[in-house]
CSV table of N, CA and C in Angstrom, one decimal:
chain,number,residue,atom,x,y,z
A,239,UNK,N,-32.1,-25.3,7.0
A,239,UNK,CA,-31.2,-25.5,6.1
A,239,UNK,C,-29.9,-25.8,6.9
A,240,UNK,N,-30.0,-26.4,8.3
A,240,UNK,CA,-28.6,-26.1,8.5
A,240,UNK,C,-27.4,-27.5,8.5
A,241,UNK,N,-26.5,-27.5,8.4
A,241,UNK,CA,-25.5,-28.6,7.9
A,241,UNK,C,-25.6,-28.9,6.7
A,242,UNK,N,-26.4,-28.0,5.5
A,242,UNK,CA,-26.5,-28.2,4.3
A,242,UNK,C,-25.9,-26.6,3.4
A,243,UNK,N,-24.8,-27.4,2.7
A,243,UNK,CA,-24.2,-25.9,2.0
A,243,UNK,C,-24.3,-26.1,0.4
A,244,UNK,N,-24.8,-25.0,0.1
A,244,UNK,CA,-25.2,-24.7,-1.7
A,244,UNK,C,-24.2,-24.6,-1.9
A,245,UNK,N,-23.7,-25.0,-3.4
A,245,UNK,CA,-22.7,-24.9,-4.5
A,245,UNK,C,-23.2,-23.8,-5.2
A,246,UNK,N,-22.8,-22.5,-5.4
A,246,UNK,CA,-22.9,-21.4,-5.7
A,246,UNK,C,-22.2,-21.6,-7.8
A,247,UNK,N,-23.1,-21.1,-8.5
A,247,UNK,CA,-21.9,-21.0,-9.8
A,247,UNK,C,-21.0,-20.2,-9.7
A,248,UNK,N,-20.7,-19.1,-8.8
A,248,UNK,CA,-19.0,-18.7,-8.9
A,248,UNK,C,-18.1,-19.9,-8.0
A,249,UNK,N,-18.6,-20.5,-7.2
A,249,UNK,CA,-17.5,-21.3,-6.7
A,249,UNK,C,-16.8,-22.2,-7.8
A,250,UNK,N,-18.1,-22.7,-8.6
A,250,UNK,CA,-17.9,-23.9,-9.4
A,250,UNK,C,-17.1,-23.2,-10.7
A,251,UNK,N,-16.5,-21.8,-10.6
A,251,UNK,CA,-15.9,-21.3,-11.8
A,251,UNK,C,-14.7,-21.5,-11.6
A,252,UNK,N,-13.9,-21.5,-10.4
A,252,UNK,CA,-12.8,-21.9,-9.6
A,252,UNK,C,-12.1,-23.3,-9.9
A,253,UNK,N,-10.9,-22.9,-10.4
A,253,UNK,CA,-10.2,-24.4,-10.6
A,253,UNK,C,-9.9,-24.9,-9.2
A,254,UNK,N,-9.3,-26.0,-9.0
A,254,UNK,CA,-8.8,-26.4,-7.6
A,254,UNK,C,-8.0,-26.0,-7.0
A,255,UNK,N,-7.0,-25.6,-8.2
A,255,UNK,CA,-5.7,-24.5,-7.7
A,255,UNK,C,-6.0,-23.4,-7.3
A,256,UNK,N,-6.8,-22.8,-8.0
A,256,UNK,CA,-7.2,-21.5,-7.5
A,256,UNK,C,-8.0,-21.4,-6.1
A,257,UNK,N,-8.8,-22.4,-5.8
A,257,UNK,CA,-9.7,-22.4,-4.5
A,257,UNK,C,-8.7,-22.6,-3.4
A,258,UNK,N,-7.3,-23.5,-3.9
A,258,UNK,CA,-6.3,-23.7,-2.8
A,258,UNK,C,-5.4,-22.1,-2.8
A,259,UNK,N,-5.2,-21.8,-3.8
A,259,UNK,CA,-4.4,-20.4,-3.7
A,259,UNK,C,-5.1,-19.4,-2.7
A,260,UNK,N,-6.9,-19.2,-2.7
A,260,UNK,CA,-7.3,-18.7,-1.7
A,260,UNK,C,-7.4,-18.9,-0.5
A,261,UNK,N,-7.2,-20.4,0.0
A,261,UNK,CA,-7.2,-20.5,1.4
A,261,UNK,C,-6.2,-20.6,1.7
A,262,UNK,N,-5.1,-20.2,0.9
A,262,UNK,CA,-3.6,-20.3,1.3
A,262,UNK,C,-3.5,-18.8,1.8
A,263,UNK,N,-4.3,-17.7,1.1
A,263,UNK,CA,-4.0,-16.5,1.2
A,263,UNK,C,-4.9,-16.2,2.5
A,264,UNK,N,-6.1,-16.7,2.6
A,264,UNK,CA,-7.0,-16.8,3.8
A,264,UNK,C,-5.9,-17.0,5.0
A,265,UNK,N,-5.1,-17.8,4.9
A,265,UNK,CA,-4.3,-18.3,6.2
A,265,UNK,C,-3.1,-17.5,6.5
A,266,UNK,N,-2.7,-17.0,5.4
A,266,UNK,CA,-1.6,-15.9,5.6
A,266,UNK,C,-1.9,-15.1,6.1
A,267,UNK,N,-3.5,-14.4,5.6
A,267,UNK,CA,-3.8,-13.3,6.5
A,267,UNK,C,-4.4,-13.2,7.8
A,268,UNK,N,-4.3,-14.5,8.2
A,268,UNK,CA,-4.6,-14.8,9.9
A,268,UNK,C,-3.1,-14.6,10.6
A,269,UNK,N,-2.5,-15.5,9.7
A,269,UNK,CA,-0.8,-15.7,10.3
A,269,UNK,C,-0.3,-14.0,10.9
A,270,UNK,N,-0.6,-13.4,9.7
A,270,UNK,CA,-0.1,-11.9,9.7
A,270,UNK,C,-1.0,-11.1,10.9
A,271,UNK,N,-1.6,-11.3,11.1
A,271,UNK,CA,-2.3,-10.8,12.1
A,271,UNK,C,-2.2,-11.0,13.6
A,272,UNK,N,-1.6,-12.5,13.8
A,272,UNK,CA,-1.3,-13.0,14.9
A,272,UNK,C,0.2,-12.6,15.4
A,273,UNK,N,1.3,-11.9,14.5
A,273,UNK,CA,2.2,-11.3,14.5
A,273,UNK,C,2.5,-10.3,15.5
A,274,UNK,N,3.7,-10.6,16.2
A,274,UNK,CA,4.0,-9.3,16.9
A,274,UNK,C,4.6,-8.0,16.2
A,275,UNK,N,5.9,-8.1,16.7
A,275,UNK,CA,6.8,-6.7,16.6
A,275,UNK,C,6.7,-6.5,15.1
A,276,UNK,N,7.1,-5.4,14.3
A,276,UNK,CA,7.3,-5.7,12.9
A,276,UNK,C,8.5,-6.1,12.4
A,277,UNK,N,9.5,-5.9,13.2
A,277,UNK,CA,10.4,-6.9,12.9
A,277,UNK,C,10.1,-7.9,12.7
A,278,UNK,N,10.1,-8.7,13.9
A,278,UNK,CA,9.2,-10.2,13.7
A,278,UNK,C,8.5,-10.8,12.6
A,279,UNK,N,7.8,-9.9,12.1
A,279,UNK,CA,6.9,-10.0,10.8
A,279,UNK,C,7.6,-10.2,9.5
A,280,UNK,N,8.8,-9.1,9.6
A,280,UNK,CA,9.3,-8.8,8.1
A,280,UNK,C,10.4,-10.1,8.6
A,281,UNK,N,10.4,-10.8,9.5
A,281,UNK,CA,11.3,-11.9,9.2
A,281,UNK,C,11.1,-12.9,9.1
A,282,UNK,N,10.0,-13.1,9.2
A,282,UNK,CA,8.9,-14.2,9.1
A,282,UNK,C,8.4,-14.4,8.0
A,283,UNK,N,8.0,-13.1,7.3
A,283,UNK,CA,7.3,-13.3,6.2
A,283,UNK,C,8.7,-13.5,4.9
A,284,UNK,N,9.5,-13.1,5.3
A,284,UNK,CA,10.9,-13.6,4.1
A,284,UNK,C,11.3,-15.0,4.7
A,285,UNK,N,11.3,-15.6,5.6
A,285,UNK,CA,11.7,-16.4,5.9
A,285,UNK,C,10.9,-17.9,5.0
A,286,UNK,N,9.1,-17.5,5.1
A,286,UNK,CA,8.2,-17.9,4.6
A,286,UNK,C,8.4,-18.3,3.0
A,287,UNK,N,8.4,-16.4,2.4
A,287,UNK,CA,8.7,-16.7,0.8
A,287,UNK,C,10.3,-17.9,1.1
A,288,UNK,N,11.2,-17.2,1.2
A,288,UNK,CA,12.4,-18.4,1.0
A,288,UNK,C,12.1,-20.2,1.1
A,289,UNK,N,11.0,-20.3,2.1
A,289,UNK,CA,10.5,-21.8,2.3
A,289,UNK,C,9.9,-22.2,1.2
A,290,UNK,N,8.6,-21.5,0.7
A,290,UNK,CA,8.0,-21.6,-0.4
A,290,UNK,C,8.9,-21.8,-1.9
A,291,UNK,N,9.7,-21.1,-2.0
A,291,UNK,CA,10.6,-21.0,-3.0
A,291,UNK,C,11.5,-22.7,-2.9
A,292,UNK,N,11.7,-22.7,-1.8
A,292,UNK,CA,12.5,-23.8,-1.8
A,292,UNK,C,12.0,-25.4,-2.2
A,293,UNK,N,10.6,-25.2,-2.0
A,293,UNK,CA,9.6,-26.2,-1.9
A,293,UNK,C,9.0,-26.7,-3.6
A,294,UNK,N,9.6,-25.5,-4.6
A,294,UNK,CA,9.2,-25.5,-5.8
A,294,UNK,C,9.8,-26.4,-7.1
A,295,UNK,N,9.3,-26.7,-7.5
A,295,UNK,CA,10.1,-27.8,-8.6
A,295,UNK,C,11.4,-27.1,-9.3
A,296,UNK,N,12.0,-27.8,-10.2
A,296,UNK,CA,13.6,-27.4,-10.3
A,296,UNK,C,13.1,-26.2,-10.9
A,297,UNK,N,12.5,-26.2,-12.3
A,297,UNK,CA,13.1,-24.9,-13.1
A,297,UNK,C,12.4,-23.5,-12.2
A,298,UNK,N,11.3,-24.0,-12.0
A,298,UNK,CA,10.4,-22.9,-11.1
A,298,UNK,C,11.7,-22.4,-9.8
A,299,UNK,N,12.0,-23.2,-8.8
A,299,UNK,CA,12.6,-22.8,-7.9
A,299,UNK,C,14.2,-22.1,-8.2
A,300,UNK,N,14.3,-22.4,-9.2
A,300,UNK,CA,16.0,-21.7,-9.8
A,300,UNK,C,15.6,-20.2,-10.0
A,301,UNK,N,14.3,-20.0,-10.8
A,301,UNK,CA,14.0,-18.5,-11.1
A,301,UNK,C,13.3,-18.2,-10.5
A,302,UNK,N,12.5,-18.7,-9.4
A,302,UNK,CA,12.2,-17.8,-8.1
A,302,UNK,C,13.4,-17.5,-7.3
A,303,UNK,N,14.4,-18.5,-7.0
A,303,UNK,CA,15.3,-18.0,-6.4
A,303,UNK,C,16.1,-16.5,-7.4
A,304,UNK,N,16.2,-16.6,-8.7
A,304,UNK,CA,17.1,-15.5,-8.6
A,304,UNK,C,16.2,-14.4,-8.9
A,305,UNK,N,15.2,-14.6,-9.2
A,305,UNK,CA,14.0,-13.2,-9.2
A,305,UNK,C,14.0,-13.0,-7.5
A,306,UNK,N,13.9,-13.3,-6.6
A,306,UNK,CA,14.0,-13.2,-5.3
A,306,UNK,C,15.4,-12.3,-5.0
A,307,UNK,N,16.2,-12.6,-5.6
A,307,UNK,CA,17.9,-12.0,-5.6
A,307,UNK,C,17.8,-10.7,-6.1
A,308,UNK,N,17.1,-10.6,-7.5
A,308,UNK,CA,17.2,-9.2,-8.4
A,308,UNK,C,16.3,-8.4,-7.6
A,309,UNK,N,14.8,-8.5,-6.8
A,309,UNK,CA,14.4,-7.9,-6.2
A,309,UNK,C,15.1,-7.2,-5.1
A,310,UNK,N,15.3,-8.3,-4.5
A,310,UNK,CA,16.0,-7.7,-3.1
A,310,UNK,C,17.0,-6.4,-3.5
A,311,UNK,N,18.4,-6.8,-4.4
A,311,UNK,CA,19.2,-5.7,-5.2
A,311,UNK,C,18.1,-4.6,-6.1
A,312,UNK,N,17.6,-4.8,-6.3
A,312,UNK,CA,16.6,-3.6,-6.7
A,312,UNK,C,16.0,-2.7,-6.2
A,313,UNK,N,15.0,-3.5,-5.6
A,313,UNK,CA,14.4,-2.4,-4.6
A,313,UNK,C,14.5,-3.0,-3.3
A,314,UNK,N,15.7,-3.0,-2.1
A,314,UNK,CA,15.7,-3.3,-0.9
A,314,UNK,C,14.6,-3.0,-0.4
A,315,UNK,N,13.8,-2.1,-0.4
A,315,UNK,CA,12.9,-1.2,0.5
A,315,UNK,C,11.4,-2.0,0.5
A,316,UNK,N,11.2,-3.1,-0.8
A,316,UNK,CA,10.1,-3.6,-0.7
A,316,UNK,C,10.2,-5.2,-0.2
A,317,UNK,N,9.4,-4.9,0.5
A,317,UNK,CA,9.1,-6.2,1.6
A,317,UNK,C,8.6,-8.0,1.2
A,318,UNK,N,9.3,-9.0,1.2
A,318,UNK,CA,8.9,-10.2,0.7
A,318,UNK,C,7.7,-10.5,1.5
A,319,UNK,N,6.6,-11.3,1.2
A,319,UNK,CA,5.7,-11.7,1.5
A,319,UNK,C,5.2,-13.0,0.6
A,320,UNK,N,4.5,-13.6,1.1
A,320,UNK,CA,3.4,-14.5,0.4
A,320,UNK,C,2.2,-14.3,0.0
A,321,UNK,N,1.7,-14.1,-0.8
A,321,UNK,CA,0.5,-13.8,-1.5
A,321,UNK,C,0.0,-14.8,-2.4
A,322,UNK,N,-1.0,-15.3,-2.2
A,322,UNK,CA,-1.7,-16.4,-2.5
A,322,UNK,C,-0.7,-17.9,-2.9
A,323,UNK,N,0.1,-17.7,-1.6
A,323,UNK,CA,0.9,-19.1,-1.5
A,323,UNK,C,2.1,-19.0,-2.6
A,324,UNK,N,2.0,-17.3,-3.1
A,324,UNK,CA,3.2,-17.0,-3.6
A,324,UNK,C,4.1,-16.2,-3.4
A,325,UNK,N,5.8,-16.0,-3.7
A,325,UNK,CA,6.5,-15.1,-3.6
A,325,UNK,C,6.0,-13.8,-4.3
A,326,UNK,N,5.9,-12.7,-3.5
A,326,UNK,CA,5.3,-11.2,-3.7
A,326,UNK,C,6.2,-10.2,-3.0
A,327,UNK,N,6.0,-9.1,-3.5
A,327,UNK,CA,7.1,-8.4,-2.5
A,327,UNK,C,6.4,-6.8,-2.7
A,328,UNK,N,6.3,-6.2,-1.7
A,328,UNK,CA,5.1,-5.0,-0.9
A,328,UNK,C,5.9,-4.0,-0.7
A,329,UNK,N,4.6,-2.7,-0.8
A,329,UNK,CA,5.4,-1.3,-0.4
A,329,UNK,C,4.1,-0.8,0.6
A,330,UNK,N,4.8,-0.6,1.6
A,330,UNK,CA,3.5,0.4,2.6
A,330,UNK,C,2.0,-0.7,2.7
A,331,UNK,N,3.1,-2.0,2.3
A,331,UNK,CA,1.7,-3.3,2.9
A,331,UNK,C,1.2,-3.9,1.7
A,332,UNK,N,1.3,-3.3,0.4
A,332,UNK,CA,0.5,-3.2,-0.8
A,332,UNK,C,1.4,-3.9,-1.9
A,333,UNK,N,0.8,-5.0,-2.2
A,333,UNK,CA,1.8,-6.2,-3.2
A,333,UNK,C,2.5,-5.4,-4.6
A,334,UNK,N,3.5,-5.0,-4.8
A,334,UNK,CA,3.5,-4.3,-6.2
A,334,UNK,C,4.4,-5.5,-7.1
A,335,UNK,N,4.9,-6.7,-7.1
A,335,UNK,CA,5.3,-7.7,-7.8
A,335,UNK,C,5.3,-9.0,-7.3
A,336,UNK,N,5.0,-9.9,-8.0
A,336,UNK,CA,4.6,-11.3,-7.8
A,336,UNK,C,5.7,-12.2,-8.5
A,337,UNK,N,5.6,-13.6,-8.2
A,337,UNK,CA,6.5,-14.8,-8.6
A,337,UNK,C,5.3,-15.7,-8.7
A,338,UNK,N,5.1,-15.8,-9.4
A,338,UNK,CA,3.7,-17.8,-9.9
A,338,UNK,C,4.6,-18.6,-10.6
A,339,UNK,N,4.7,-19.8,-9.9
A,339,UNK,CA,5.0,-21.0,-10.4
A,339,UNK,C,4.5,-21.4,-11.8
A,340,UNK,N,5.0,-22.1,-12.4
A,340,UNK,CA,4.0,-22.7,-13.4
A,340,UNK,C,3.1,-24.1,-13.0
A,341,UNK,N,4.0,-24.6,-11.9
A,341,UNK,CA,3.3,-26.1,-11.1
A,341,UNK,C,2.2,-25.4,-10.6
A,342,UNK,N,2.0,-24.4,-10.0
A,342,UNK,CA,1.1,-24.1,-9.0
A,342,UNK,C,-0.3,-23.9,-9.7
A,343,UNK,N,-0.3,-23.6,-10.8
A,343,UNK,CA,-1.7,-23.5,-11.6
A,343,UNK,C,-2.0,-24.4,-12.6
A,344,UNK,N,-0.7,-25.8,-12.9
A,344,UNK,CA,-0.6,-26.2,-13.7
A,344,UNK,C,-0.6,-25.5,-15.4
A,345,UNK,N,0.7,-24.6,-15.1
A,345,UNK,CA,0.6,-23.8,-16.7
A,345,UNK,C,2.0,-24.0,-17.3
A,346,UNK,N,2.0,-23.7,-18.5
A,346,UNK,CA,2.9,-23.9,-19.6
A,346,UNK,C,4.4,-23.0,-18.9
A,347,UNK,N,4.1,-21.8,-18.3
A,347,UNK,CA,5.1,-21.0,-18.2
A,347,UNK,C,4.8,-20.7,-16.5
A,348,UNK,N,6.2,-19.8,-16.0
A,348,UNK,CA,5.7,-19.4,-14.9
A,348,UNK,C,5.2,-17.9,-15.1
A,349,UNK,N,5.1,-16.7,-14.1
A,349,UNK,CA,5.1,-15.5,-14.7
A,349,UNK,C,5.6,-14.8,-13.4
A,350,UNK,N,5.8,-13.6,-14.0
A,350,UNK,CA,6.0,-12.5,-13.1
A,350,UNK,C,5.6,-11.0,-13.1
A,351,UNK,N,4.7,-10.5,-12.3
A,351,UNK,CA,3.9,-9.7,-13.0
A,351,UNK,C,3.7,-8.9,-11.4
A,352,UNK,N,3.3,-7.6,-12.1
A,352,UNK,CA,3.0,-6.3,-11.4
A,352,UNK,C,1.3,-5.6,-11.3
A,353,UNK,N,1.3,-5.6,-9.7
A,353,UNK,CA,-0.2,-4.8,-9.5
A,353,UNK,C,-0.1,-3.8,-9.9
A,354,UNK,N,-1.5,-3.0,-9.9
A,354,UNK,CA,-1.2,-1.5,-10.5
A,354,UNK,C,-0.8,-0.5,-9.1
A,355,UNK,N,-0.3,-1.0,-8.1
A,355,UNK,CA,0.5,-0.3,-7.4
A,355,UNK,C,1.8,0.5,-7.9
A,356,UNK,N,2.4,-0.8,-8.9
A,356,UNK,CA,3.7,-0.4,-9.7
A,356,UNK,C,3.5,0.5,-10.4
A,357,UNK,N,2.8,1.2,-11.2
A,357,UNK,CA,2.2,2.3,-11.8
A,357,UNK,C,3.3,2.4,-13.0
A,358,UNK,N,3.7,1.2,-13.7
A,358,UNK,CA,4.5,1.1,-14.9
A,358,UNK,C,3.7,1.7,-16.1
A,359,UNK,N,2.6,3.0,-15.8
A,359,UNK,CA,2.1,3.1,-17.1
A,359,UNK,C,3.1,3.2,-18.0
A,360,UNK,N,3.0,3.3,-19.6
A,360,UNK,CA,3.4,3.7,-20.5
A,360,UNK,C,2.8,3.9,-21.5
A,361,UNK,N,2.0,5.2,-21.9
A,361,UNK,CA,1.1,5.4,-22.9
A,361,UNK,C,-0.2,5.0,-22.2
A,362,UNK,N,-0.7,4.3,-23.2
A,362,UNK,CA,-2.4,3.9,-23.0
A,362,UNK,C,-2.4,2.0,-22.6
A,363,UNK,N,-1.2,1.6,-23.1
A,363,UNK,CA,-1.6,0.1,-22.7
A,363,UNK,C,0.3,-0.3,-22.2
A,364,UNK,N,0.0,-1.5,-21.5
A,364,UNK,CA,1.5,-1.9,-21.1
A,364,UNK,C,1.5,-3.0,-20.7
A,365,UNK,N,2.4,-3.8,-20.7
A,365,UNK,CA,2.4,-5.2,-19.9
A,365,UNK,C,2.1,-5.1,-18.7
A,366,UNK,N,1.3,-6.1,-18.0
A,366,UNK,CA,1.7,-6.2,-16.6
A,366,UNK,C,2.1,-7.7,-15.9
A,367,UNK,N,2.1,-8.3,-16.7
A,367,UNK,CA,2.8,-9.7,-16.3
A,367,UNK,C,3.8,-10.3,-17.5
A,368,UNK,N,4.8,-11.1,-17.1
A,368,UNK,CA,5.8,-12.0,-18.3
A,368,UNK,C,5.6,-13.0,-17.7
A,369,UNK,N,5.9,-13.7,-19.1
A,369,UNK,CA,5.9,-15.8,-19.1
A,369,UNK,C,7.0,-15.8,-18.9
A,370,UNK,N,7.7,-16.7,-18.4
A,370,UNK,CA,8.8,-17.3,-18.0
A,370,UNK,C,8.8,-18.5,-18.1
A,371,UNK,N,10.0,-18.9,-19.1
A,371,UNK,CA,10.6,-20.6,-18.9
A,371,UNK,C,11.5,-20.4,-18.5
A,372,UNK,N,12.4,-19.9,-18.8
A,372,UNK,CA,14.0,-19.6,-18.2
A,372,UNK,C,14.2,-18.4,-18.1
A,373,UNK,N,15.2,-17.9,-17.3
A,373,UNK,CA,16.0,-16.6,-17.0
A,373,UNK,C,17.2,-16.4,-17.7
A,374,UNK,N,17.4,-15.3,-18.5
A,374,UNK,CA,18.8,-15.1,-19.1
A,374,UNK,C,19.4,-14.0,-18.4
A,375,UNK,N,20.7,-13.4,-18.2
A,375,UNK,CA,21.3,-12.2,-17.7
A,375,UNK,C,20.4,-11.3,-18.2
A,376,UNK,N,19.8,-11.0,-19.4
A,376,UNK,CA,19.1,-9.9,-20.2
A,376,UNK,C,17.7,-9.9,-18.9
A,377,UNK,N,17.2,-10.9,-19.3
A,377,UNK,CA,16.1,-10.9,-18.4
A,377,UNK,C,16.0,-10.6,-16.7
A,378,UNK,N,17.5,-10.8,-16.0
A,378,UNK,CA,17.2,-10.6,-14.9
A,378,UNK,C,17.5,-8.8,-15.0
A,379,UNK,N,18.0,-8.7,-15.6
A,379,UNK,CA,18.6,-6.9,-15.9
A,379,UNK,C,16.8,-6.1,-16.1
A,380,UNK,N,16.5,-6.5,-16.9
A,380,UNK,CA,15.0,-6.1,-17.5
A,380,UNK,C,14.2,-6.1,-16.6
A,381,UNK,N,13.9,-7.1,-15.7
A,381,UNK,CA,13.2,-7.2,-14.5
A,381,UNK,C,14.0,-6.5,-13.1
A,382,UNK,N,15.0,-6.4,-13.1
A,382,UNK,CA,15.7,-5.3,-11.9
A,382,UNK,C,15.2,-4.0,-12.4
A,383,UNK,N,15.5,-3.4,-13.9
A,383,UNK,CA,15.1,-2.2,-14.1
A,383,UNK,C,13.3,-1.9,-13.9
A,384,UNK,N,12.1,-3.1,-14.4
A,384,UNK,CA,11.2,-2.9,-13.9
A,384,UNK,C,10.8,-2.8,-12.1
A,385,UNK,N,11.5,-3.5,-11.5
A,385,UNK,CA,11.2,-3.3,-10.3
A,385,UNK,C,11.9,-2.6,-9.6
A,386,UNK,N,12.7,-1.5,-9.9
A,386,UNK,CA,13.3,-0.7,-9.6
A,386,UNK,C,12.4,0.7,-9.8
A,387,UNK,N,11.7,0.5,-11.2
A,387,UNK,CA,10.4,1.9,-11.3
A,387,UNK,C,9.8,1.7,-10.6
A,388,UNK,N,9.1,0.5,-10.4
A,388,UNK,CA,8.0,0.0,-9.7
A,388,UNK,C,7.9,0.6,-8.1
A,389,UNK,N,9.1,0.6,-8.0
A,389,UNK,CA,9.2,0.3,-6.1
A,389,UNK,C,9.3,1.7,-6.0
A,390,UNK,N,9.3,3.0,-6.7
A,390,UNK,CA,9.5,4.4,-6.9
A,390,UNK,C,10.3,4.7,-6.3
């Protein structure tokens, strides 16, 4: 079977956008492994996040820029990095929170979410992601509070 590739049911369940995000993640991991010092890596990671935000369409870009500023102000110890081709913020190498543009997955709204590393537990049920159509000052304040808690 050389030169032939079987298609499995698992790959058929992913959208083209999801497959593209997985490829971006693989490239991010490879690029990270090639980098030099920790300071160089941090600077390159932040530059990559800022560049990715600049590529976004208007409404997504505006929200991503504001979220980037809010996260940096609320939790300066979180390290910006790309995660599946989207801006994310990590602690000890683990992604705590992330922004996902609406455009990336042809969605109705952008998303700001938290991974389990955030430990935002409230009782037996709590939100881990928020739909965003625009950001108000109150939204930014709430995001800032959640990020501060998540960063510990």
